[in-house]
Amino acid sequence: MNKIGIGLLCIAAATLMLELTLVRIFDVIWYSNMAYMVITLAMFCFGLSGVYFSLRPLSPNANVASILSRISIIFALTSLLLLPVLVYVPFDFDSLYVTPGKSLALFAVIYLFLVLPFFFAGLLFSTVFTCYAGRIQNLYCWDLTGAALGCVLLIPFLPPIGPGGLIFLTASLGLIAASCFAPGKAVKIGSIALALVLAVIPFVKDGYFDFQHHTSKRGVKEAQEKHILQDTKWDPISKIDIINFGKYLHVAYDGGSQSSFIYPFDGDYKKLREEVRTNASAQFYGPFVYVSHLLKENTNQDVLVIGAAGGSETKAALMAGAGHVDAVELVGYVIELGKGKYAEYNGGIFNDPRVNAFRGEGRSFLRSTSRQYDIIQIFSNHTSSSIAAGSGAMATTYLQTTEAYQEYFSHLKEDGILHINHHIYPKMITTAALAWKNMGKADFAKHVLVMEAVSPGFMDNLPTMLVKMQPWTKEECAFVQSLFPPIFKMVVNPIDPKNNMLSPVFFTGELPDSIVRDAEYRLAPSTDNRPYFNFLRKSFQTLQEDPQRFMNYSSIALLNSQLKNGWIPSDVLHLIVTGGASLIFLVLFVFIPLQFSAVGRAPWAGKAGTLVYFSCLGAGFIIFELVFIQIFMKLIGFPLYTYSTIVFAVLLAAGAGSALSAKWGISPARNWAIPFVGIFVCASLLIALHQPYFELFLQSSTPVRIMAAVALIFPLGLFMGMPFPLGILTIQAQPQGAIGWAWAMNGLFTVVGGLTSVLASIYIGFQWTLVLAMLIYLVAFITYTRLRTLVA
């Protein structure tokens, strides 16, 4: 049985690693929201295998070991086939709106190959859980432990071998599983030999097994086709491509989802200051990069740059005579390039003795330092990575929440300046105003100004917001205006507010519900409990500029640009498609087995209860897991570490809980209530106490914060791993195919629960979404109390 367990562990690790690898690939070749949609649609087929198993259960005389070995080999082969398919099938989401027939055909090809490995992985789990149902508690432990390992394998292996190499490792794990299951020596030896070959290939290959960019994002696809990429690196957070455009280097994140630039610089800051005074410098995107630094020029100022990227903001600080600069960048490889390969090219800005440039996350860094700054600058900084954000369904933006602004303000000196460039300045104002109010401060309108390009038909996607801890003076405002070209206007003027588009109530921190309700997009402040700053859309209609309703041109133009063909909302299309697919698969998962399988047509006690029970377990488990990723972001800080820690801890704890349930004698006959009581007690305590618990460790080192997170989450994870094997033990005597059907419903509602967690978090916040997960487990508990008596 240990060989079965090890094989199960390998397939579980390979499946989760493949899922995360494909997410990273699709973040690059498409977009993060589309990556979420495609992977979600594929994961439905993970559960669909259970439906297939209920339709075609194994015969009593089947050679289970041989079947499991063949499934593992097929899983390995279909995983490996994804490499050529994703390289040579040129599907572009944007082409759907131009040539829908051809585009859908190409997508169908990709989708077919995409679902195959997940289908066969699910089929293997269905087979193992059915054939060895009496040992489900130990087997489920192997399953979850393997998934936990698969989650963390991505981090160390992605940079050296890339996602293409990880697909080779996925296939290798599949073959190792085949050798564990195989009854004959020849298959065992052959599978192990081939597994070793596949595992070695990506490490000895010169360069990555890379992928063609399917979508044109800021010239990266074209640069790849012209072979003018100077450097490529799969950082755990983002893929980085360096493109030489002659006058500067383009630093492209995730295939062009975000961009930064490195300008050739000789290190002459005096000359640079003279250039920017006359707006003649080619070293910056524009004055919105250096305006705050010239306001503090030659004051030996302390500066924090969150999102250092190519170094323009750091260079602006040094140009203005900064005494100290902390330059924090989430993608560490960009800092490595600035300090090493391109240090001479960029003028050595990151190696300047005044600069402390390092990989980190801005808010985590702020919590760990007592330093006060003259300037805190954030230039359009947020990650586009699905994994770093914790969910590709709707990206969280923790640098644009009320709590984030409170941290910025508390780390500024008495006359310090917060300098932020981000889209939708009315929502930035409401979010910052609430933070100002929460800190007991008044007259926010006197402390904030916004510069925006105002010209017919021109969308300024990055207006400049400057918040000064002391009220602005007339002279300072005039100086700011003088730095900008005439096209830029002070749309929020702290000295002369009568021409502001926003009414005075926007600056109070108490925005009336009537304004929030009547606005054409979401204006309510973003908070850590609901950090979806970029979730703006209220309707699918084309919006019109209307200053009377607080709708400036740049804000509505951004929303309108996301309406493809004038009516298809590309920013939320993935949610609509996933929701629709959920309904379709729900019908398939219930109706098809009921009508066409022996187990579906047979009258057996507890049929409906079984489906409800396992559906609740799938939804409740994933909602807890996904919301914990977001909540624990505050404690751990670094997004990738948070994701890996939480998923690893939950899965490992659940696996341990499954094994522990056997030792505790948890069965349908006795002790069956323990898992549910444990879940309710631990979840209630976690919800009630996590905030003060976090405060105890926020100033600790990252390893300590990670261990604190694991310690808090582990008890709940233990109990969450017990209800699934308990359910399998309960229905093991039911008609053959029942366990496969139960597995299918669990898989289906894992996906549905993931979508529900995002939508619920957006509309009711993380805290209440956790309560929703508890209620789902309560339904499972109530259902089980009847189910165990019906099948006894």
CSV table of N, CA, C and O in Angstrom, one decimal, residues 265-367:
chain,number,residue,atom,x,y,z
A,265,PHE,N,22.6,56.2,-19.1
A,265,PHE,CA,22.9,57.4,-18.2
A,265,PHE,C,24.3,57.4,-17.9
A,265,PHE,O,24.9,56.4,-17.5
A,266,ASP,N,25.0,58.6,-17.9
A,266,ASP,CA,26.4,58.7,-17.7
A,266,ASP,C,26.7,59.0,-16.2
A,266,ASP,O,27.9,59.2,-15.8
A,267,GLY,N,25.7,59.2,-15.4
A,267,GLY,CA,25.9,59.4,-14.0
A,267,GLY,C,26.1,60.9,-13.6
A,267,GLY,O,26.3,61.3,-12.5
A,268,ASP,N,25.9,61.8,-14.6
A,268,ASP,CA,26.0,63.2,-14.4
A,268,ASP,C,24.7,63.8,-13.9
A,268,ASP,O,23.9,64.2,-14.7
A,269,TYR,N,24.5,63.9,-12.6
A,269,TYR,CA,23.2,64.4,-12.0
A,269,TYR,C,23.1,65.9,-12.2
A,269,TYR,O,21.9,66.4,-12.3
A,270,LYS,N,24.2,66.6,-12.1
A,270,LYS,CA,24.1,68.0,-12.3
A,270,LYS,C,23.5,68.4,-13.7
A,270,LYS,O,22.6,69.2,-13.8
A,271,LYS,N,24.1,67.7,-14.7
A,271,LYS,CA,23.6,67.9,-16.1
A,271,LYS,C,22.1,67.5,-16.2
A,271,LYS,O,21.3,68.2,-16.8
A,272,LEU,N,21.8,66.4,-15.5
A,272,LEU,CA,20.4,65.9,-15.6
A,272,LEU,C,19.4,66.9,-15.0
A,272,LEU,O,18.3,67.2,-15.5
A,273,ARG,N,19.8,67.6,-13.8
A,273,ARG,CA,18.9,68.6,-13.2
A,273,ARG,C,18.7,69.8,-14.2
A,273,ARG,O,17.6,70.3,-14.2
A,274,GLU,N,19.7,70.2,-14.9
A,274,GLU,CA,19.6,71.3,-15.9
A,274,GLU,C,18.6,70.9,-17.0
A,274,GLU,O,17.8,71.7,-17.5
A,275,GLU,N,18.7,69.6,-17.4
A,275,GLU,CA,17.8,69.2,-18.5
A,275,GLU,C,16.3,69.1,-18.1
A,275,GLU,O,15.5,69.6,-18.8
A,276,VAL,N,16.1,68.6,-16.9
A,276,VAL,CA,14.6,68.5,-16.5
A,276,VAL,C,14.0,69.9,-16.2
A,276,VAL,O,12.8,70.1,-16.4
A,277,ARG,N,14.9,70.9,-15.9
A,277,ARG,CA,14.4,72.2,-15.7
A,277,ARG,C,13.8,72.8,-17.0
A,277,ARG,O,12.9,73.7,-17.0
A,278,THR,N,14.3,72.3,-18.1
A,278,THR,CA,13.9,72.8,-19.4
A,278,THR,C,13.0,71.8,-20.1
A,278,THR,O,12.7,72.0,-21.3
A,279,ASN,N,12.6,70.8,-19.4
A,279,ASN,CA,11.8,69.7,-20.0
A,279,ASN,C,12.5,69.1,-21.2
A,279,ASN,O,11.8,68.6,-22.2
A,280,ALA,N,13.8,69.1,-21.2
A,280,ALA,CA,14.6,68.5,-22.3
A,280,ALA,C,15.2,67.2,-22.1
A,280,ALA,O,15.9,66.7,-22.9
A,281,SER,N,14.9,66.6,-20.9
A,281,SER,CA,15.5,65.3,-20.6
A,281,SER,C,14.9,64.1,-21.2
A,281,SER,O,13.6,64.1,-21.3
A,282,ALA,N,15.7,63.2,-21.7
A,282,ALA,CA,15.2,62.0,-22.3
A,282,ALA,C,15.3,60.8,-21.3
A,282,ALA,O,15.2,59.7,-21.7
A,283,GLN,N,15.6,61.2,-20.0
A,283,GLN,CA,15.8,60.2,-19.0
A,283,GLN,C,14.6,59.8,-18.3
A,283,GLN,O,14.6,58.8,-17.5
A,284,PHE,N,13.5,60.5,-18.4
A,284,PHE,CA,12.3,60.2,-17.7
A,284,PHE,C,11.1,60.1,-18.6
A,284,PHE,O,11.0,60.8,-19.7
A,285,TYR,N,10.0,59.4,-18.1
A,285,TYR,CA,8.8,59.4,-18.9
A,285,TYR,C,8.2,60.8,-19.0
A,285,TYR,O,7.5,61.2,-19.9
A,286,GLY,N,8.4,61.6,-17.9
A,286,GLY,CA,7.8,62.9,-17.9
A,286,GLY,C,8.0,63.5,-16.5
A,286,GLY,O,8.5,62.8,-15.6
A,287,PRO,N,7.5,64.7,-16.2
A,287,PRO,CA,7.7,65.3,-14.9
A,287,PRO,C,6.9,64.6,-13.8
A,287,PRO,O,7.3,64.8,-12.6
A,288,PHE,N,5.9,63.8,-14.1
A,288,PHE,CA,5.2,63.0,-13.1
A,288,PHE,C,6.1,62.0,-12.4
A,288,PHE,O,5.8,61.5,-11.4
A,289,VAL,N,7.3,61.8,-12.9
A,289,VAL,CA,8.3,60.9,-12.3
A,289,VAL,C,9.1,61.7,-11.2
A,289,VAL,O,9.3,61.1,-10.1
A,290,TYR,N,9.4,62.9,-11.5
A,290,TYR,CA,10.4,63.6,-10.6
A,290,TYR,C,9.8,64.8,-9.9
A,290,TYR,O,10.5,65.5,-9.1
A,291,VAL,N,8.5,65.1,-10.0
A,291,VAL,CA,7.9,66.3,-9.4
A,291,VAL,C,8.1,66.3,-7.9
A,291,VAL,O,8.5,67.4,-7.3
A,292,SER,N,7.9,65.3,-7.2
A,292,SER,CA,8.1,65.3,-5.7
A,292,SER,C,9.5,65.5,-5.3
A,292,SER,O,9.8,66.1,-4.3
A,293,HIS,N,10.4,65.0,-6.1
A,293,HIS,CA,11.8,65.1,-5.8
A,293,HIS,C,12.3,66.5,-5.9
A,293,HIS,O,13.1,67.0,-5.1
A,294,LEU,N,11.8,67.2,-6.9
A,294,LEU,CA,12.2,68.6,-7.1
A,294,LEU,C,11.6,69.5,-6.0
A,294,LEU,O,12.2,70.5,-5.6
A,295,LEU,N,10.5,69.1,-5.5
A,295,LEU,CA,9.9,69.8,-4.3
A,295,LEU,C,10.8,69.7,-3.1
A,295,LEU,O,10.7,70.6,-2.2
A,296,LYS,N,11.5,68.6,-3.0
A,296,LYS,CA,12.4,68.4,-1.8
A,296,LYS,C,13.9,68.5,-2.2
A,296,LYS,O,14.8,68.1,-1.4
A,297,GLU,N,14.2,69.2,-3.3
A,297,GLU,CA,15.5,69.2,-3.8
A,297,GLU,C,16.5,69.7,-2.8
A,297,GLU,O,16.3,70.7,-2.1
A,298,ASN,N,17.7,69.0,-2.7
A,298,ASN,CA,18.8,69.4,-1.9
A,298,ASN,C,18.5,69.6,-0.5
A,298,ASN,O,19.0,70.5,0.2
A,299,THR,N,17.6,68.7,0.1
A,299,THR,CA,17.3,68.8,1.5
A,299,THR,C,17.8,67.5,2.2
A,299,THR,O,17.4,67.2,3.3
A,300,ASN,N,18.7,66.8,1.5
A,300,ASN,CA,19.3,65.5,2.1
A,300,ASN,C,18.1,64.6,2.4
A,300,ASN,O,18.1,63.9,3.4
A,301,GLN,N,17.1,64.6,1.6
A,301,GLN,CA,15.9,63.9,1.8
A,301,GLN,C,16.0,62.4,1.9
A,301,GLN,O,16.8,61.8,1.2
A,302,ASP,N,15.2,61.7,2.7
A,302,ASP,CA,15.0,60.3,2.8
A,302,ASP,C,13.9,59.9,1.8
A,302,ASP,O,12.8,60.4,2.0
A,303,VAL,N,14.1,58.9,1.0
A,303,VAL,CA,13.1,58.6,0.0
A,303,VAL,C,12.9,57.0,0.0
A,303,VAL,O,13.8,56.3,0.1
A,304,LEU,N,11.6,56.7,-0.1
A,304,LEU,CA,11.3,55.3,-0.3
A,304,LEU,C,10.6,55.2,-1.7
A,304,LEU,O,9.6,55.8,-2.0
A,305,VAL,N,11.1,54.3,-2.5
A,305,VAL,CA,10.5,54.0,-3.8
A,305,VAL,C,9.9,52.6,-3.8
A,305,VAL,O,10.7,51.6,-3.6
A,306,ILE,N,8.6,52.4,-3.9
A,306,ILE,CA,8.0,51.1,-3.9
A,306,ILE,C,7.7,50.7,-5.3
A,306,ILE,O,6.9,51.4,-6.0
A,307,GLY,N,8.4,49.7,-5.8
A,307,GLY,CA,8.4,49.4,-7.2
A,307,GLY,C,9.5,50.0,-8.0
A,307,GLY,O,9.2,50.8,-8.9
A,308,ALA,N,10.7,49.7,-7.6
A,308,ALA,CA,11.9,50.4,-8.2
A,308,ALA,C,12.0,50.1,-9.7
A,308,ALA,O,12.5,51.0,-10.4
A,309,ALA,N,11.7,48.9,-10.1
A,309,ALA,CA,11.7,48.5,-11.5
A,309,ALA,C,13.0,49.0,-12.2
A,309,ALA,O,14.1,48.7,-11.7
A,310,GLY,N,12.9,49.6,-13.4
A,310,GLY,CA,14.1,50.0,-14.1
A,310,GLY,C,15.0,51.1,-13.5
A,310,GLY,O,16.1,51.3,-13.9
A,311,GLY,N,14.4,51.8,-12.5
A,311,GLY,CA,15.2,52.7,-11.7
A,311,GLY,C,15.0,54.2,-12.0
A,311,GLY,O,15.7,55.1,-11.4
A,312,SER,N,14.0,54.6,-12.7
A,312,SER,CA,13.7,56.0,-13.1
A,312,SER,C,13.5,56.8,-11.8
A,312,SER,O,14.0,57.9,-11.6
A,313,GLU,N,12.6,56.3,-10.9
A,313,GLU,CA,12.3,57.0,-9.7
A,313,GLU,C,13.5,57.2,-8.8
A,313,GLU,O,13.7,58.2,-8.1
A,314,THR,N,14.3,56.1,-8.7
A,314,THR,CA,15.5,56.2,-7.9
A,314,THR,C,16.5,57.2,-8.5
A,314,THR,O,17.1,58.0,-7.7
A,315,LYS,N,16.6,57.2,-9.8
A,315,LYS,CA,17.5,58.2,-10.4
A,315,LYS,C,17.0,59.6,-10.2
A,315,LYS,O,17.8,60.6,-10.0
A,316,ALA,N,15.7,59.8,-10.2
A,316,ALA,CA,15.1,61.1,-9.9
A,316,ALA,C,15.4,61.6,-8.5
A,316,ALA,O,15.7,62.8,-8.3
A,317,ALA,N,15.4,60.6,-7.5
A,317,ALA,CA,15.7,61.0,-6.2
A,317,ALA,C,17.2,61.4,-6.0
A,317,ALA,O,17.5,62.4,-5.4
A,318,LEU,N,18.1,60.6,-6.7
A,318,LEU,CA,19.5,61.0,-6.6
A,318,LEU,C,19.8,62.3,-7.3
A,318,LEU,O,20.6,63.1,-6.9
A,319,MET,N,19.1,62.5,-8.4
A,319,MET,CA,19.2,63.8,-9.1
A,319,MET,C,18.9,65.0,-8.2
A,319,MET,O,19.6,66.1,-8.3
A,320,ALA,N,17.9,64.8,-7.4
A,320,ALA,CA,17.5,65.9,-6.5
A,320,ALA,C,18.3,66.0,-5.2
A,320,ALA,O,17.9,66.8,-4.4
A,321,GLY,N,19.3,65.2,-5.1
A,321,GLY,CA,20.2,65.3,-3.9
A,321,GLY,C,19.7,64.5,-2.7
A,321,GLY,O,20.0,64.9,-1.6
A,322,ALA,N,19.0,63.4,-2.9
A,322,ALA,CA,18.6,62.6,-1.8
A,322,ALA,C,19.7,62.1,-1.0
A,322,ALA,O,20.8,61.7,-1.5
A,323,GLY,N,19.5,62.0,0.3
A,323,GLY,CA,20.6,61.5,1.2
A,323,GLY,C,20.5,60.0,1.4
A,323,GLY,O,21.5,59.3,1.6
A,324,HIS,N,19.3,59.4,1.2
A,324,HIS,CA,19.1,58.0,1.3
A,324,HIS,C,17.9,57.6,0.5
A,324,HIS,O,16.9,58.2,0.6
A,325,VAL,N,18.0,56.5,-0.2
A,325,VAL,CA,16.9,55.9,-1.0
A,325,VAL,C,16.8,54.4,-0.7
A,325,VAL,O,17.7,53.7,-0.9
A,326,ASP,N,15.6,54.0,-0.2
A,326,ASP,CA,15.3,52.6,-0.2
A,326,ASP,C,14.4,52.3,-1.4
A,326,ASP,O,13.4,52.8,-1.6
A,327,ALA,N,15.0,51.5,-2.3
A,327,ALA,CA,14.4,51.1,-3.6
A,327,ALA,C,13.9,49.6,-3.5
A,327,ALA,O,14.7,48.7,-3.5
A,328,VAL,N,12.6,49.5,-3.3
A,328,VAL,CA,12.0,48.1,-3.1
A,328,VAL,C,11.4,47.6,-4.4
A,328,VAL,O,10.6,48.4,-5.0
A,329,GLU,N,11.7,46.4,-4.8
A,329,GLU,CA,11.1,45.9,-6.0
A,329,GLU,C,10.7,44.4,-5.8
A,329,GLU,O,11.5,43.6,-5.3
A,330,LEU,N,9.5,44.1,-6.2
A,330,LEU,CA,8.9,42.7,-6.0
A,330,LEU,C,9.7,41.7,-6.8
A,330,LEU,O,9.9,40.6,-6.4
A,331,VAL,N,10.0,42.0,-8.0
A,331,VAL,CA,10.7,41.1,-8.9
A,331,VAL,C,12.2,41.3,-8.8
A,331,VAL,O,12.8,42.2,-9.3
A,332,GLY,N,12.8,40.4,-8.0
A,332,GLY,CA,14.2,40.5,-7.7
A,332,GLY,C,15.2,40.5,-8.9
A,332,GLY,O,16.2,41.2,-8.8
A,333,TYR,N,14.8,39.9,-9.9
A,333,TYR,CA,15.7,39.8,-11.1
A,333,TYR,C,16.0,41.2,-11.7
A,333,TYR,O,17.0,41.4,-12.2
A,334,VAL,N,15.0,42.0,-11.6
A,334,VAL,CA,15.1,43.4,-12.2
A,334,VAL,C,16.2,44.2,-11.4
A,334,VAL,O,17.0,44.9,-12.0
A,335,ILE,N,16.2,44.0,-10.1
A,335,ILE,CA,17.2,44.6,-9.3
A,335,ILE,C,18.6,44.0,-9.6
A,335,ILE,O,19.6,44.7,-9.7
A,336,GLU,N,18.7,42.7,-9.8
A,336,GLU,CA,19.9,42.0,-10.1
A,336,GLU,C,20.5,42.6,-11.4
A,336,GLU,O,21.7,42.9,-11.5
A,337,LEU,N,19.6,42.8,-12.4
A,337,LEU,CA,20.1,43.4,-13.7
A,337,LEU,C,20.6,44.8,-13.5
A,337,LEU,O,21.6,45.2,-14.0
A,338,GLY,N,19.9,45.6,-12.7
A,338,GLY,CA,20.3,47.0,-12.4
A,338,GLY,C,21.6,47.1,-11.7
A,338,GLY,O,22.4,48.0,-11.9
A,339,LYS,N,21.9,46.1,-10.8
A,339,LYS,CA,23.1,46.2,-10.0
A,339,LYS,C,24.3,45.5,-10.8
A,339,LYS,O,25.4,45.8,-10.5
A,340,GLY,N,24.0,44.6,-11.7
A,340,GLY,CA,25.0,43.9,-12.4
A,340,GLY,C,25.1,44.1,-13.9
A,340,GLY,O,25.8,45.0,-14.3
A,341,LYS,N,24.4,43.4,-14.7
A,341,LYS,CA,24.5,43.4,-16.1
A,341,LYS,C,24.4,44.8,-16.7
A,341,LYS,O,25.1,45.1,-17.7
A,342,TYR,N,23.4,45.6,-16.2
A,342,TYR,CA,23.2,46.9,-16.8
A,342,TYR,C,23.6,48.0,-15.9
A,342,TYR,O,23.1,49.2,-16.0
A,343,ALA,N,24.5,47.8,-15.0
A,343,ALA,CA,24.9,48.8,-14.0
A,343,ALA,C,25.6,49.9,-14.7
A,343,ALA,O,25.4,51.1,-14.5
A,344,GLU,N,26.5,49.6,-15.7
A,344,GLU,CA,27.2,50.6,-16.4
A,344,GLU,C,26.2,51.4,-17.3
A,344,GLU,O,26.3,52.6,-17.5
A,345,TYR,N,25.3,50.7,-17.9
A,345,TYR,CA,24.3,51.3,-18.8
A,345,TYR,C,23.4,52.3,-18.1
A,345,TYR,O,23.1,53.4,-18.7
A,346,ASN,N,23.0,52.0,-16.9
A,346,ASN,CA,22.1,52.9,-16.2
A,346,ASN,C,22.7,53.9,-15.3
A,346,ASN,O,22.1,54.6,-14.6
A,347,GLY,N,24.1,54.0,-15.4
A,347,GLY,CA,24.8,55.0,-14.6
A,347,GLY,C,25.0,54.5,-13.1
A,347,GLY,O,25.4,55.4,-12.3
A,348,GLY,N,24.9,53.3,-12.9
A,348,GLY,CA,25.2,52.7,-11.5
A,348,GLY,C,24.2,53.2,-10.4
A,348,GLY,O,24.6,53.3,-9.3
A,349,ILE,N,23.0,53.5,-10.8
A,349,ILE,CA,22.1,54.1,-9.8
A,349,ILE,C,21.8,53.1,-8.6
A,349,ILE,O,21.7,53.6,-7.5
A,350,PHE,N,21.7,51.8,-8.9
A,350,PHE,CA,21.4,50.9,-7.8
A,350,PHE,C,22.6,50.6,-7.0
A,350,PHE,O,22.5,50.0,-5.9
A,351,ASN,N,23.8,50.9,-7.5
A,351,ASN,CA,25.0,50.7,-6.7
A,351,ASN,C,25.5,51.9,-6.1
A,351,ASN,O,26.6,51.9,-5.4
A,352,ASP,N,24.8,53.0,-6.2
A,352,ASP,CA,25.2,54.3,-5.5
A,352,ASP,C,25.1,54.0,-4.0
A,352,ASP,O,24.2,53.4,-3.5
A,353,PRO,N,26.1,54.5,-3.2
A,353,PRO,CA,26.2,54.3,-1.8
A,353,PRO,C,24.9,54.8,-1.0
A,353,PRO,O,24.7,54.4,0.1
A,354,ARG,N,24.2,55.7,-1.7
A,354,ARG,CA,23.1,56.3,-1.0
A,354,ARG,C,21.8,55.4,-1.2
A,354,ARG,O,20.8,55.7,-0.6
A,355,VAL,N,21.9,54.4,-2.0
A,355,VAL,CA,20.8,53.6,-2.4
A,355,VAL,C,20.8,52.2,-1.8
A,355,VAL,O,21.9,51.5,-1.8
A,356,ASN,N,19.7,51.8,-1.2
A,356,ASN,CA,19.5,50.4,-0.7
A,356,ASN,C,18.5,49.8,-1.6
A,356,ASN,O,17.3,50.0,-1.3
A,357,ALA,N,18.9,49.1,-2.6
A,357,ALA,CA,18.0,48.5,-3.6
A,357,ALA,C,17.9,47.0,-3.3
A,357,ALA,O,18.9,46.3,-3.2
A,358,PHE,N,16.7,46.5,-3.2
A,358,PHE,CA,16.6,45.1,-2.8
A,358,PHE,C,15.2,44.5,-3.2
A,358,PHE,O,14.3,45.3,-3.5
A,359,ARG,N,15.1,43.2,-3.2
A,359,ARG,CA,13.8,42.6,-3.5
A,359,ARG,C,13.0,42.6,-2.3
A,359,ARG,O,13.4,42.2,-1.2
A,360,GLY,N,11.7,43.0,-2.4
A,360,GLY,CA,10.8,43.0,-1.3
A,360,GLY,C,9.4,43.5,-1.7
A,360,GLY,O,9.2,43.9,-2.9
A,361,GLU,N,8.5,43.5,-0.8
A,361,GLU,CA,7.2,44.0,-1.0
A,361,GLU,C,7.0,45.2,-0.1
A,361,GLU,O,7.4,45.3,1.1
A,362,GLY,N,6.4,46.3,-0.7
A,362,GLY,CA,6.4,47.6,-0.1
A,362,GLY,C,5.8,47.7,1.3
A,362,GLY,O,6.4,48.2,2.2
A,363,ARG,N,4.6,47.1,1.4
A,363,ARG,CA,4.0,47.3,2.7
A,363,ARG,C,4.7,46.4,3.8
A,363,ARG,O,4.8,46.9,5.0
A,364,SER,N,5.2,45.3,3.4
A,364,SER,CA,6.0,44.5,4.4
A,364,SER,C,7.2,45.2,4.8
A,364,SER,O,7.6,45.2,6.0
A,365,PHE,N,7.9,45.9,3.9
A,365,PHE,CA,9.0,46.7,4.2
A,365,PHE,C,8.7,47.8,5.2
A,365,PHE,O,9.4,48.1,6.2
A,366,LEU,N,7.6,48.5,4.9
A,366,LEU,CA,7.2,49.6,5.8
A,366,LEU,C,7.0,49.1,7.2
A,366,LEU,O,7.3,49.8,8.2
A,367,ARG,N,6.3,48.0,7.4
A,367,ARG,CA,6.0,47.5,8.7
A,367,ARG,C,7.3,47.1,9.4
A,367,ARG,O,7.3,47.0,10.7
